[in-house]
Amino acid sequence: MDPFPRLVSETVTAMITAAWPTTPEESQEWLRHHGIDPDTATERAPRGLSGNWDRARTLGWGSADSGWGTFRGEFVGANWFLWRGSSSDEVMAAAHALADLLTQAHGAPTEATESTEHGGTWLWQLPDHVIDMYAYHGLTRPDGFPAGDACVQLHVDLRERAEAQEEHARAHPAERPAPLTPPDQ
């Protein structure tokens, strides 16, 4: 599987142990340092004080789609859609391997659930960062509704900025950033 779960875990750990960027210029360099090519991204229409870019390539990560977001002009975090095009079993195995590696590196998740309807979710609320992972198994849901492609959605955010963005979004629902969806869905 490309990328290997170990590479993803190592990249996440490198990101959260590095100095976190603030300005757009710092963000571009930081993304490049961690393998994300910001020149391949598509900017989505900004919502209120939030900006989002997606569909960037991560070097050596196969078909993974990468993105990032800002709030009040400051870098909040990076995200990926991983292992699209793989079977449900392969995606779920990679998700569990990644969850295990992240747990070894950062401790037990604050929350973890698995569901036959969607797949699984894991959340690590670290002192300075948040790691969110959603595994979509891609199987038809129990209600018969198609679930979309199997993939893993992963977010790594600076906790202080992500919480400020979420607080602002709750107070201004019309400005809430549109939820990310896997490309081609």
Short mmCIF file of C-alpha atoms in Angstrom, two decimals, residues 83-86 91 136-139 146-152 182-185:
data_model
loop_
_atom_site.label_atom_id
_atom_site.label_comp_id
_atom_site.label_asym_id
_atom_site.label_seq_id
_atom_site.Cartn_x
_atom_site.Cartn_y
_atom_site.Cartn_z
CA TRP A 83 -5.55 4.62 -0.05
CA ARG A 84 -8.43 5.43 -2.39
CA GLY A 85 -8.84 2.75 -5.01
CA SER A 86 -7.85 0.00 -2.57
CA VAL A 91 -8.11 0.26 3.61
CA TYR A 136 -14.41 4.66 5.44
CA HIS A 137 -14.83 1.01 4.50
CA GLY A 138 -16.72 1.84 1.31
CA LEU A 139 -19.29 -0.90 1.80
CA PRO A 146 -23.82 3.62 -0.93
CA ALA A 147 -20.96 4.71 1.27
CA GLY A 148 -18.54 5.93 -1.41
CA ASP A 149 -14.99 4.78 -1.95
CA ALA A 150 -13.00 3.14 0.79
CA CYS A 151 -10.33 5.53 2.08
CA VAL A 152 -8.81 7.03 5.20
CA PRO A 182 -12.97 12.49 -0.99
CA PRO A 183 -12.14 13.72 -4.48
CA ASP A 184 -14.45 12.52 -7.25
CA GLN A 185 -17.41 12.08 -4.92
#
